[in-house]
Short mmCIF file of the N, C-alpha and C atoms (twelve columns), coordinates in Angstrom:
data_MODEL
# 
_entry.id   MODEL 
# 
loop_
_atom_site.group_PDB 
_atom_site.id 
_atom_site.type_symbol 
_atom_site.label_atom_id 
_atom_site.label_alt_id 
_atom_site.label_comp_id 
_atom_site.label_asym_id 
_atom_site.label_seq_id 
_atom_site.Cartn_x 
_atom_site.Cartn_y 
_atom_site.Cartn_z 
_atom_site.pdbx_PDB_model_num 
ATOM 1   N N  . MET A 1   18.447 158.716 152.301 1 
ATOM 2   C CA . MET A 1   19.413 157.784 152.434 1 
ATOM 3   C C  . MET A 1   19.308 156.769 153.868 1 
ATOM 4   N N  . ASP A 2   19.133 157.944 155.012 1 
ATOM 5   C CA . ASP A 2   19.482 157.606 156.932 1 
ATOM 6   C C  . ASP A 2   18.254 156.102 156.873 1 
ATOM 7   N N  . ALA A 3   17.080 156.743 156.213 1 
ATOM 8   C CA . ALA A 3   16.221 154.943 156.132 1 
ATOM 9   C C  . ALA A 3   16.363 154.137 155.970 1 
ATOM 10  N N  . LEU A 4   17.522 153.297 154.469 1 
ATOM 11  C CA . LEU A 4   18.095 152.964 154.592 1 
ATOM 12  C C  . LEU A 4   19.184 151.892 155.247 1 
ATOM 13  N N  . ILE A 5   19.636 153.014 156.296 1 
ATOM 14  C CA . ILE A 5   20.067 151.645 156.457 1 
ATOM 15  C C  . ILE A 5   20.038 150.885 157.460 1 
ATOM 16  N N  . GLY A 6   20.942 149.377 156.881 1 
ATOM 17  C CA . GLY A 6   20.349 148.457 158.083 1 
ATOM 18  C C  . GLY A 6   19.231 147.809 157.143 1 
ATOM 19  N N  . THR A 7   18.496 148.121 156.021 1 
ATOM 20  C CA . THR A 7   17.347 147.187 155.008 1 
ATOM 21  C C  . THR A 7   18.160 146.156 155.048 1 
ATOM 22  N N  . GLN A 8   19.542 146.590 154.527 1 
ATOM 23  C CA . GLN A 8   19.478 145.608 152.404 1 
ATOM 24  C C  . GLN A 8   20.181 144.469 153.391 1 
ATOM 25  N N  . ILE A 9   19.553 143.402 153.256 1 
ATOM 26  C CA . ILE A 9   20.132 141.689 153.516 1 
ATOM 27  C C  . ILE A 9   20.628 141.379 151.863 1 
ATOM 28  N N  . PRO A 10  22.236 140.858 152.531 1 
ATOM 29  C CA . PRO A 10  23.561 140.797 151.603 1 
ATOM 30  C C  . PRO A 10  22.859 139.705 150.353 1 
ATOM 31  N N  . ARG A 11  22.967 138.958 149.724 1 
ATOM 32  C CA . ARG A 11  22.198 138.106 149.126 1 
ATOM 33  C C  . ARG A 11  23.283 137.116 149.101 1 
ATOM 34  N N  . GLN A 12  24.530 137.220 149.254 1 
ATOM 35  C CA . GLN A 12  25.362 135.912 150.268 1 
ATOM 36  C C  . GLN A 12  26.921 136.378 151.338 1 
ATOM 37  N N  . ARG A 13  26.354 136.186 152.421 1 
ATOM 38  C CA . ARG A 13  27.088 136.266 153.328 1 
ATOM 39  C C  . ARG A 13  28.805 135.062 153.049 1 
ATOM 40  N N  . LEU A 14  30.150 135.980 153.444 1 
ATOM 41  C CA . LEU A 14  31.016 135.023 152.887 1 
ATOM 42  C C  . LEU A 14  31.692 135.415 154.704 1 
ATOM 43  N N  . THR A 15  31.773 134.144 154.937 1 
ATOM 44  C CA . THR A 15  32.266 134.309 156.969 1 
ATOM 45  C C  . THR A 15  33.572 133.720 156.143 1 
ATOM 46  N N  . ASP A 16  34.235 132.759 155.335 1 
ATOM 47  C CA . ASP A 16  35.913 131.961 155.577 1 
ATOM 48  C C  . ASP A 16  36.425 132.943 154.436 1 
ATOM 49  N N  . PRO A 17  37.606 133.354 155.194 1 
ATOM 50  C CA . PRO A 17  38.809 134.409 154.051 1 
ATOM 51  C C  . PRO A 17  38.884 133.286 152.942 1 
ATOM 52  N N  . ALA A 18  38.860 132.634 153.127 1 
ATOM 53  C CA . ALA A 18  39.669 131.658 152.034 1 
ATOM 54  C C  . ALA A 18  38.850 131.456 150.198 1 
ATOM 55  N N  . SER A 19  37.149 131.703 150.652 1 
ATOM 56  C CA . SER A 19  36.120 131.402 149.983 1 
ATOM 57  C C  . SER A 19  35.516 133.207 149.677 1 
ATOM 58  N N  . ALA A 20  35.815 134.210 150.462 1 
ATOM 59  C CA . ALA A 20  36.388 135.687 150.180 1 
ATOM 60  C C  . ALA A 20  37.097 136.319 149.146 1 
ATOM 61  N N  . LEU A 21  38.102 134.980 149.561 1 
ATOM 62  C CA . LEU A 21  39.480 135.204 148.590 1 
ATOM 63  C C  . LEU A 21  39.248 134.969 147.489 1 
ATOM 64  N N  . ALA A 22  38.365 134.521 146.908 1 
ATOM 65  C CA . ALA A 22  38.502 133.086 145.657 1 
ATOM 66  C C  . ALA A 22  37.378 134.071 144.754 1 
ATOM 67  N N  . ALA A 23  36.504 134.978 146.075 1 
ATOM 68  C CA . ALA A 23  35.144 135.046 145.144 1 
ATOM 69  C C  . ALA A 23  35.066 136.949 145.012 1 
ATOM 70  N N  . LEU A 24  36.620 137.405 145.443 1 
ATOM 71  C CA . LEU A 24  37.030 138.432 144.606 1 
ATOM 72  C C  . LEU A 24  37.649 137.866 143.599 1 
ATOM 73  N N  . GLU A 25  38.342 137.331 143.314 1 
ATOM 74  C CA . GLU A 25  40.195 136.440 142.458 1 
ATOM 75  C C  . GLU A 25  38.408 136.348 141.014 1 
ATOM 76  N N  . GLN A 26  37.456 135.717 141.751 1 
ATOM 77  C CA . GLN A 26  36.165 135.486 140.621 1 
ATOM 78  C C  . GLN A 26  35.609 136.540 139.522 1 
ATOM 79  N N  . ALA A 27  35.816 137.145 140.779 1 
ATOM 80  C CA . ALA A 27  34.938 139.075 140.085 1 
ATOM 81  C C  . ALA A 27  35.414 139.799 139.737 1 
ATOM 82  N N  . VAL A 28  36.968 139.701 139.685 1 
ATOM 83  C CA . VAL A 28  38.174 140.771 139.095 1 
ATOM 84  C C  . VAL A 28  39.236 140.294 137.972 1 
ATOM 85  N N  . PRO A 29  38.535 140.382 136.533 1 
ATOM 86  C CA . PRO A 29  39.286 139.686 136.196 1 
ATOM 87  C C  . PRO A 29  40.873 139.991 135.974 1 
ATOM 88  N N  . GLY A 30  42.039 139.353 135.858 1 
ATOM 89  C CA . GLY A 30  43.323 139.409 136.150 1 
ATOM 90  C C  . GLY A 30  43.743 139.198 137.959 1 
ATOM 91  N N  . LEU A 31  42.796 139.602 139.212 1 
ATOM 92  C CA . LEU A 31  43.512 139.492 139.777 1 
ATOM 93  C C  . LEU A 31  44.317 138.557 140.583 1 
ATOM 94  N N  . ALA A 32  43.849 137.122 140.187 1 
ATOM 95  C CA . ALA A 32  44.737 136.386 140.785 1 
ATOM 96  C C  . ALA A 32  45.913 136.342 139.716 1 
ATOM 97  N N  . LEU A 33  46.604 136.762 138.438 1 
ATOM 98  C CA . LEU A 33  47.765 136.704 138.537 1 
ATOM 99  C C  . LEU A 33  48.360 137.672 138.856 1 
ATOM 100 N N  . LEU A 34  48.203 138.689 140.220 1 
ATOM 101 C CA . LEU A 34  49.466 139.396 140.573 1 
ATOM 102 C C  . LEU A 34  49.259 138.653 141.893 1 
ATOM 103 N N  . ARG A 35  48.685 138.149 142.424 1 
ATOM 104 C CA . ARG A 35  49.292 136.754 143.287 1 
ATOM 105 C C  . ARG A 35  50.735 137.216 143.470 1 
ATOM 106 N N  . ARG A 36  51.013 136.538 145.335 1 
ATOM 107 C CA . ARG A 36  51.846 136.649 145.744 1 
ATOM 108 C C  . ARG A 36  52.467 134.782 145.078 1 
ATOM 109 N N  . THR A 37  53.044 133.847 144.822 1 
ATOM 110 C CA . THR A 37  53.668 133.431 145.168 1 
ATOM 111 C C  . THR A 37  54.192 132.495 146.762 1 
ATOM 112 N N  . ALA A 38  54.187 133.101 147.814 1 
ATOM 113 C CA . ALA A 38  54.644 133.086 149.258 1 
ATOM 114 C C  . ALA A 38  53.086 134.422 149.600 1 
ATOM 115 N N  . PRO A 39  53.615 133.557 151.467 1 
ATOM 116 C CA . PRO A 39  52.869 134.487 151.879 1 
ATOM 117 C C  . PRO A 39  53.706 135.485 152.387 1 
ATOM 118 N N  . ALA A 40  53.337 137.104 152.260 1 
ATOM 119 C CA . ALA A 40  53.953 137.816 152.678 1 
ATOM 120 C C  . ALA A 40  54.583 138.488 153.589 1 
ATOM 121 N N  . GLY A 41  54.626 137.378 154.940 1 
ATOM 122 C CA . GLY A 41  55.056 136.997 156.041 1 
ATOM 123 C C  . GLY A 41  54.663 139.058 157.024 1 
ATOM 124 N N  . ILE A 42  53.652 138.666 156.713 1 
ATOM 125 C CA . ILE A 42  53.693 139.749 157.700 1 
ATOM 126 C C  . ILE A 42  52.654 139.808 159.701 1 
ATOM 127 N N  . ASP A 43  53.937 140.251 159.913 1 
ATOM 128 C CA . ASP A 43  53.427 140.602 161.451 1 
ATOM 129 C C  . ASP A 43  52.144 140.509 162.604 1 
ATOM 130 N N  . TRP A 44  51.491 139.699 162.335 1 
ATOM 131 C CA . TRP A 44  49.898 140.308 162.835 1 
ATOM 132 C C  . TRP A 44  49.636 140.155 163.882 1 
ATOM 133 N N  . ALA A 45  50.743 139.673 164.984 1 
ATOM 134 C CA . ALA A 45  50.361 139.821 166.183 1 
ATOM 135 C C  . ALA A 45  50.963 141.369 166.309 1 
ATOM 136 N N  . THR A 46  52.359 141.968 166.088 1 
ATOM 137 C CA . THR A 46  52.650 143.326 166.426 1 
ATOM 138 C C  . THR A 46  51.323 144.134 166.071 1 
ATOM 139 N N  . VAL A 47  51.590 143.999 164.580 1 
ATOM 140 C CA . VAL A 47  50.043 145.099 164.175 1 
ATOM 141 C C  . VAL A 47  48.714 145.230 164.881 1 
ATOM 142 N N  . GLU A 48  49.020 144.052 165.482 1 
ATOM 143 C CA . GLU A 48  46.988 144.744 166.915 1 
ATOM 144 C C  . GLU A 48  47.795 144.624 167.697 1 
ATOM 145 N N  . GLU A 49  48.824 144.077 168.303 1 
ATOM 146 C CA . GLU A 49  49.988 145.309 169.825 1 
ATOM 147 C C  . GLU A 49  49.101 146.234 169.315 1 
ATOM 148 N N  . CYS A 50  50.151 146.485 168.356 1 
ATOM 149 C CA . CYS A 50  49.766 148.235 167.985 1 
ATOM 150 C C  . CYS A 50  48.855 148.739 167.655 1 
ATOM 151 N N  . LEU A 51  47.937 147.574 167.235 1 
ATOM 152 C CA . LEU A 51  46.070 148.956 167.406 1 
ATOM 153 C C  . LEU A 51  45.918 149.345 167.913 1 
ATOM 154 N N  . THR A 52  45.944 147.625 168.798 1 
ATOM 155 C CA . THR A 52  45.036 147.547 170.170 1 
ATOM 156 C C  . THR A 52  43.213 146.549 169.506 1 
ATOM 157 N N  . THR A 53  43.189 145.852 168.491 1 
ATOM 158 C CA . THR A 53  42.992 144.943 167.808 1 
ATOM 159 C C  . THR A 53  43.015 144.521 167.664 1 
ATOM 160 N N  . GLU A 54  42.284 143.048 167.516 1 
ATOM 161 C CA . GLU A 54  42.049 142.178 165.750 1 
ATOM 162 C C  . GLU A 54  41.829 143.052 165.128 1 
ATOM 163 N N  . LEU A 55  42.335 141.870 163.474 1 
ATOM 164 C CA . LEU A 55  42.017 142.818 163.022 1 
ATOM 165 C C  . LEU A 55  41.257 141.556 161.961 1 
ATOM 166 N N  . PRO A 56  40.588 141.437 160.268 1 
ATOM 167 C CA . PRO A 56  39.381 140.371 159.928 1 
ATOM 168 C C  . PRO A 56  40.390 139.565 159.418 1 
ATOM 169 N N  . SER A 57  40.177 138.353 160.077 1 
ATOM 170 C CA . SER A 57  41.115 137.520 159.039 1 
ATOM 171 C C  . SER A 57  41.351 137.306 158.002 1 
ATOM 172 N N  . ASP A 58  39.908 137.437 157.287 1 
ATOM 173 C CA . ASP A 58  39.592 138.177 155.618 1 
ATOM 174 C C  . ASP A 58  40.770 139.000 154.908 1 
ATOM 175 N N  . TYR A 59  40.796 140.356 155.552 1 
ATOM 176 C CA . TYR A 59  41.465 141.646 155.284 1 
ATOM 177 C C  . TYR A 59  43.028 141.190 155.183 1 
ATOM 178 N N  . LYS A 60  43.655 140.409 156.847 1 
ATOM 179 C CA . LYS A 60  44.689 139.791 156.488 1 
ATOM 180 C C  . LYS A 60  45.171 138.631 155.893 1 
ATOM 181 N N  . LEU A 61  44.046 137.805 155.432 1 
ATOM 182 C CA . LEU A 61  44.853 136.997 154.164 1 
ATOM 183 C C  . LEU A 61  44.944 138.112 152.919 1 
ATOM 184 N N  . LEU A 62  43.516 138.623 152.740 1 
ATOM 185 C CA . LEU A 62  44.597 138.748 151.210 1 
ATOM 186 C C  . LEU A 62  45.755 140.107 151.322 1 
ATOM 187 N N  . ALA A 63  45.705 140.326 152.378 1 
ATOM 188 C CA . ALA A 63  47.475 140.998 152.789 1 
ATOM 189 C C  . ALA A 63  48.562 140.367 152.472 1 
ATOM 190 N N  . ASP A 64  48.134 138.872 152.569 1 
ATOM 191 C CA . ASP A 64  49.490 137.914 153.945 1 
ATOM 192 C C  . ASP A 64  49.768 137.612 151.873 1 
ATOM 193 N N  . SER A 65  48.424 138.255 150.911 1 
ATOM 194 C CA . SER A 65  48.341 136.290 149.466 1 
ATOM 195 C C  . SER A 65  48.745 138.149 148.785 1 
ATOM 196 N N  . TYR A 66  48.657 139.144 148.705 1 
ATOM 197 C CA . TYR A 66  48.666 140.461 147.917 1 
ATOM 198 C C  . TYR A 66  49.520 140.879 147.698 1 
ATOM 199 N N  . PRO A 67  49.807 141.991 147.489 1 
ATOM 200 C CA . PRO A 67  50.821 143.599 147.289 1 
ATOM 201 C C  . PRO A 67  49.462 144.153 147.902 1 
ATOM 202 N N  . SER A 68  49.943 145.591 147.831 1 
ATOM 203 C CA . SER A 68  48.883 147.241 147.717 1 
ATOM 204 C C  . SER A 68  48.070 146.908 146.440 1 
ATOM 205 N N  . LEU A 69  46.980 147.397 146.750 1 
ATOM 206 C CA . LEU A 69  46.538 147.087 145.289 1 
ATOM 207 C C  . LEU A 69  45.461 148.882 145.150 1 
ATOM 208 N N  . ALA A 70  44.969 148.759 143.508 1 
ATOM 209 C CA . ALA A 70  44.104 150.179 143.258 1 
ATOM 210 C C  . ALA A 70  43.174 149.214 142.152 1 
ATOM 211 N N  . PHE A 71  42.113 149.227 142.765 1 
ATOM 212 C CA . PHE A 71  41.272 148.744 141.730 1 
ATOM 213 C C  . PHE A 71  40.795 150.214 140.686 1 
ATOM 214 N N  . GLY A 72  40.878 149.901 139.338 1 
ATOM 215 C CA . GLY A 72  40.556 150.841 138.715 1 
ATOM 216 C C  . GLY A 72  40.474 152.466 139.165 1 
ATOM 217 N N  . ASP A 73  41.446 153.217 139.811 1 
ATOM 218 C CA . ASP A 73  42.737 154.428 140.320 1 
ATOM 219 C C  . ASP A 73  41.646 154.016 140.800 1 
ATOM 220 N N  . PHE A 74  40.471 153.604 141.258 1 
ATOM 221 C CA . PHE A 74  39.741 154.434 142.538 1 
ATOM 222 C C  . PHE A 74  39.673 154.324 143.915 1 
ATOM 223 N N  . LEU A 75  39.490 152.628 144.262 1 
ATOM 224 C CA . LEU A 75  39.574 151.399 145.342 1 
ATOM 225 C C  . LEU A 75  41.481 151.559 145.806 1 
ATOM 226 N N  . CYS A 76  41.734 151.866 146.407 1 
ATOM 227 C CA . CYS A 76  42.735 151.599 146.837 1 
ATOM 228 C C  . CYS A 76  43.462 151.247 148.444 1 
ATOM 229 N N  . ILE A 77  44.227 149.905 147.956 1 
ATOM 230 C CA . ILE A 77  44.121 148.884 149.799 1 
ATOM 231 C C  . ILE A 77  45.531 149.005 149.932 1 
ATOM 232 N N  . GLY A 78  45.685 149.884 150.965 1 
ATOM 233 C CA . GLY A 78  46.976 148.803 151.492 1 
ATOM 234 C C  . GLY A 78  47.215 148.102 152.450 1 
ATOM 235 N N  . PHE A 79  48.178 147.912 152.638 1 
ATOM 236 C CA . PHE A 79  48.636 146.049 153.263 1 
ATOM 237 C C  . PHE A 79  50.712 146.606 154.588 1 
ATOM 238 N N  . PRO A 80  50.633 146.484 155.648 1 
ATOM 239 C CA . PRO A 80  51.997 146.675 156.061 1 
ATOM 240 C C  . PRO A 80  52.811 145.837 155.032 1 
ATOM 241 N N  . ASN A 81  54.298 146.729 154.760 1 
ATOM 242 C CA . ASN A 81  55.035 145.464 154.838 1 
ATOM 243 C C  . ASN A 81  55.937 144.780 155.506 1 
ATOM 244 N N  . PRO A 82  55.984 144.232 155.430 1 
ATOM 245 C CA . PRO A 82  57.080 142.771 156.648 1 
ATOM 246 C C  . PRO A 82  57.801 144.050 157.345 1 
ATOM 247 N N  . GLY A 83  58.307 144.321 158.419 1 
ATOM 248 C CA . GLY A 83  59.564 144.615 158.481 1 
ATOM 249 C C  . GLY A 83  59.260 145.868 159.115 1 
ATOM 250 N N  . GLN A 84  57.605 146.103 158.396 1 
ATOM 251 C CA . GLN A 84  57.183 147.566 158.310 1 
ATOM 252 C C  . GLN A 84  55.811 147.556 158.830 1 
ATOM 253 N N  . GLU A 85  55.822 147.077 160.222 1 
ATOM 254 C CA . GLU A 85  54.435 146.662 160.933 1 
ATOM 255 C C  . GLU A 85  54.004 147.491 161.540 1 
ATOM 256 N N  . GLN A 86  55.120 148.181 162.569 1 
ATOM 257 C CA . GLN A 86  55.086 148.958 164.141 1 
ATOM 258 C C  . GLN A 86  54.681 150.427 163.048 1 
ATOM 259 N N  . ALA A 87  55.222 150.956 162.696 1 
ATOM 260 C CA . ALA A 87  55.665 152.546 161.950 1 
ATOM 261 C C  . ALA A 87  53.764 152.281 160.659 1 
ATOM 262 N N  . TRP A 88  53.450 150.783 159.945 1 
ATOM 263 C CA . TRP A 88  52.209 151.469 159.635 1 
ATOM 264 C C  . TRP A 88  51.075 151.066 160.375 1 
ATOM 265 N N  . SER A 89  51.177 150.818 161.937 1 
ATOM 266 C CA . SER A 89  49.636 150.792 162.750 1 
ATOM 267 C C  . SER A 89  49.964 151.798 162.962 1 
ATOM 268 N N  . LYS A 90  50.857 152.792 163.446 1 
ATOM 269 C CA . LYS A 90  50.879 154.330 164.094 1 
ATOM 270 C C  . LYS A 90  50.502 155.424 162.749 1 
ATOM 271 N N  . ASP A 91  50.366 155.167 161.882 1 
ATOM 272 C CA . ASP A 91  50.171 156.265 160.807 1 
ATOM 273 C C  . ASP A 91  49.115 156.522 161.082 1 
ATOM 274 N N  . PRO A 92  48.978 158.264 161.478 1 
ATOM 275 C CA . PRO A 92  47.853 158.839 161.497 1 
ATOM 276 C C  . PRO A 92  47.192 159.068 160.276 1 
ATOM 277 N N  . GLU A 93  48.172 159.961 159.294 1 
ATOM 278 C CA . GLU A 93  46.724 161.115 158.156 1 
ATOM 279 C C  . GLU A 93  45.812 159.822 158.114 1 
ATOM 280 N N  . ASP A 94  45.628 158.808 157.895 1 
ATOM 281 C CA . ASP A 94  44.348 158.184 156.759 1 
ATOM 282 C C  . ASP A 94  43.433 158.757 158.686 1 
ATOM 283 N N  . LEU A 95  43.531 158.470 160.344 1 
ATOM 284 C CA . LEU A 95  42.927 158.450 161.176 1 
ATOM 285 C C  . LEU A 95  42.379 159.748 161.105 1 
ATOM 286 N N  . GLY A 96  43.133 161.093 160.968 1 
ATOM 287 C CA . GLY A 96  42.939 162.229 160.647 1 
ATOM 288 C C  . GLY A 96  41.546 162.584 159.503 1 
ATOM 289 N N  . ILE A 97  41.921 161.915 158.314 1 
ATOM 290 C CA . ILE A 97  40.610 162.121 157.090 1 
ATOM 291 C C  . ILE A 97  39.702 161.848 157.944 1 
ATOM 292 N N  . LEU A 98  39.954 161.071 158.705 1 
ATOM 293 C CA . LEU A 98  38.983 159.825 159.097 1 
ATOM 294 C C  . LEU A 98  38.058 160.892 159.981 1 
ATOM 295 N N  . ALA A 99  38.767 161.085 160.869 1 
ATOM 296 C CA . ALA A 99  38.478 161.884 161.812 1 
ATOM 297 C C  . ALA A 99  37.227 162.810 161.712 1 
ATOM 298 N N  . GLU A 100 38.197 164.041 159.973 1 
ATOM 299 C CA . GLU A 100 37.847 164.916 160.163 1 
ATOM 300 C C  . GLU A 100 35.725 164.295 159.009 1 
ATOM 301 N N  . TRP A 101 35.822 163.253 158.025 1 
ATOM 302 C CA . TRP A 101 34.840 163.271 157.653 1 
ATOM 303 C C  . TRP A 101 33.319 162.664 158.451 1 
ATOM 304 N N  . CYS A 102 34.078 161.501 159.586 1 
ATOM 305 C CA . CYS A 102 33.671 161.529 160.878 1 
ATOM 306 C C  . CYS A 102 32.267 162.676 161.536 1 
ATOM 307 N N  . ALA A 103 33.180 163.919 161.361 1 
ATOM 308 C CA . ALA A 103 32.692 164.535 162.218 1 
ATOM 309 C C  . ALA A 103 32.245 165.854 161.203 1 
ATOM 310 N N  . ASP A 104 32.205 166.264 160.086 1 
ATOM 311 C CA . ASP A 104 31.444 166.358 158.620 1 
ATOM 312 C C  . ASP A 104 30.472 165.739 158.410 1 
ATOM 313 N N  . ALA A 105 30.332 163.927 158.869 1 
ATOM 314 C CA . ALA A 105 28.886 163.288 157.936 1 
ATOM 315 C C  . ALA A 105 27.145 163.814 157.969 1 
ATOM 316 N N  . GLU A 106 26.661 164.786 157.839 1 
ATOM 317 C CA . GLU A 106 25.368 163.951 158.641 1 
ATOM 318 C C  . GLU A 106 24.443 162.919 158.432 1 
ATOM 319 N N  . ILE A 107 24.677 162.512 158.963 1 
ATOM 320 C CA . ILE A 107 23.648 161.186 159.523 1 
ATOM 321 C C  . ILE A 107 23.458 160.766 160.942 1 
ATOM 322 N N  . SER A 108 22.160 159.795 161.119 1 
ATOM 323 C CA . SER A 108 21.372 159.854 161.994 1 
ATOM 324 C C  . SER A 108 22.998 158.741 163.505 1 
ATOM 325 N N  . ILE A 109 23.402 157.908 162.537 1 
ATOM 326 C CA . ILE A 109 24.464 157.653 163.435 1 
ATOM 327 C C  . ILE A 109 25.746 157.499 163.350 1 
ATOM 328 N N  . PRO A 110 26.007 158.545 165.036 1 
ATOM 329 C CA . PRO A 110 27.647 158.666 164.417 1 
ATOM 330 C C  . PRO A 110 28.328 157.900 164.618 1 
ATOM 331 N N  . LEU A 111 29.500 158.093 163.581 1 
ATOM 332 C CA . LEU A 111 31.022 157.656 163.618 1 
ATOM 333 C C  . LEU A 111 31.573 158.182 164.325 1 
ATOM 334 N N  . HIS A 112 33.066 157.770 164.670 1 
ATOM 335 C CA . HIS A 112 33.717 157.470 165.502 1 
ATOM 336 C C  . HIS A 112 34.998 157.265 164.610 1 
ATOM 337 N N  . PRO A 113 35.577 157.802 164.703 1 
ATOM 338 C CA . PRO A 113 37.347 156.917 164.341 1 
ATOM 339 C C  . PRO A 113 37.933 156.206 164.870 1 
ATOM 340 N N  . PHE A 114 38.310 154.813 164.595 1 
ATOM 341 C CA . PHE A 114 39.381 154.818 165.576 1 
ATOM 342 C C  . PHE A 114 40.401 155.594 166.906 1 
ATOM 343 N N  . PRO A 115 40.602 154.905 168.233 1 
ATOM 344 C CA . PRO A 115 40.936 154.110 169.032 1 
ATOM 345 C C  . PRO A 115 39.234 154.156 169.469 1 
ATOM 346 N N  . ALA A 116 38.814 155.443 169.114 1 
ATOM 347 C CA . ALA A 116 37.419 155.198 170.007 1 
ATOM 348 C C  . ALA A 116 36.385 153.506 170.399 1 
ATOM 349 N N  . PRO A 117 35.624 153.302 171.257 1 
ATOM 350 C CA . PRO A 117 35.348 152.376 170.897 1 
ATOM 351 C C  . PRO A 117 34.047 152.325 170.088 1 
ATOM 352 N N  . GLY A 118 34.300 150.686 169.630 1 
ATOM 353 C CA . GLY A 118 33.493 150.663 167.318 1 
ATOM 354 C C  . GLY A 118 34.039 151.451 166.598 1 
ATOM 355 N N  . GLY A 119 35.340 151.993 167.047 1 
ATOM 356 C CA . GLY A 119 35.612 152.961 166.271 1 
ATOM 357 C C  . GLY A 119 36.540 152.822 164.431 1 
ATOM 358 N N  . LEU A 120 35.751 153.548 163.556 1 
ATOM 359 C CA . LEU A 120 36.777 152.988 162.348 1 
ATOM 360 C C  . LEU A 120 38.127 152.770 162.392 1 
ATOM 361 N N  . LEU A 121 37.715 152.081 161.932 1 
ATOM 362 C CA . LEU A 121 39.827 151.740 161.111 1 
ATOM 363 C C  . LEU A 121 40.073 151.293 160.137 1 
ATOM 364 N N  . PRO A 122 40.500 152.918 158.884 1 
ATOM 365 C CA . PRO A 122 40.772 152.984 157.415 1 
ATOM 366 C C  . PRO A 122 41.696 151.343 157.103 1 
ATOM 367 N N  . TRP A 123 41.079 151.157 155.938 1 
ATOM 368 C CA . TRP A 123 41.113 150.025 154.992 1 
ATOM 369 C C  . TRP A 123 42.146 149.962 153.794 1 
ATOM 370 N N  . ALA A 124 41.137 150.758 153.326 1 
ATOM 371 C CA . ALA A 124 41.454 151.850 151.630 1 
ATOM 372 C C  . ALA A 124 40.910 152.931 152.002 1 
ATOM 373 N N  . THR A 125 41.306 153.206 150.879 1 
ATOM 374 C CA . THR A 125 41.276 154.747 150.102 1 
ATOM 375 C C  . THR A 125 40.884 154.932 149.031 1 
ATOM 376 N N  . SER A 126 40.512 156.532 148.750 1 
ATOM 377 C CA . SER A 126 39.713 156.297 147.428 1 
ATOM 378 C C  . SER A 126 40.146 157.634 146.901 1 
ATOM 379 N N  . ASN A 127 40.343 157.922 145.376 1 
ATOM 380 C CA . ASN A 127 40.643 158.664 144.753 1 
ATOM 381 C C  . ASN A 127 39.472 159.278 144.628 1 
# 
């Protein structure tokens, strides 16, 4: 498996958040029906200040456009609720799980959880 790291080239790299969201809506039947009628109003400045890092613009657009999502009872993507940004940013549960996973992973590239420099920040969970 380690031999494959860095060898896969995507067919298409979407760098524009709106294009990425449109591609996701096209790929997932019925997803667009769940789209909010108005942006969620998440205070991203507060979230990023609490996390001391900037979040990807496509994640922020997804969170502003949709409620928390579960794909096929497998991939669960959570977002902060407006007014609860600080509490969401300081939830250590997923970071603890990620720290255990990083410690147990047998890979040639060491991974560390956030807030380590370049550390992983969980944005979704899986059942």
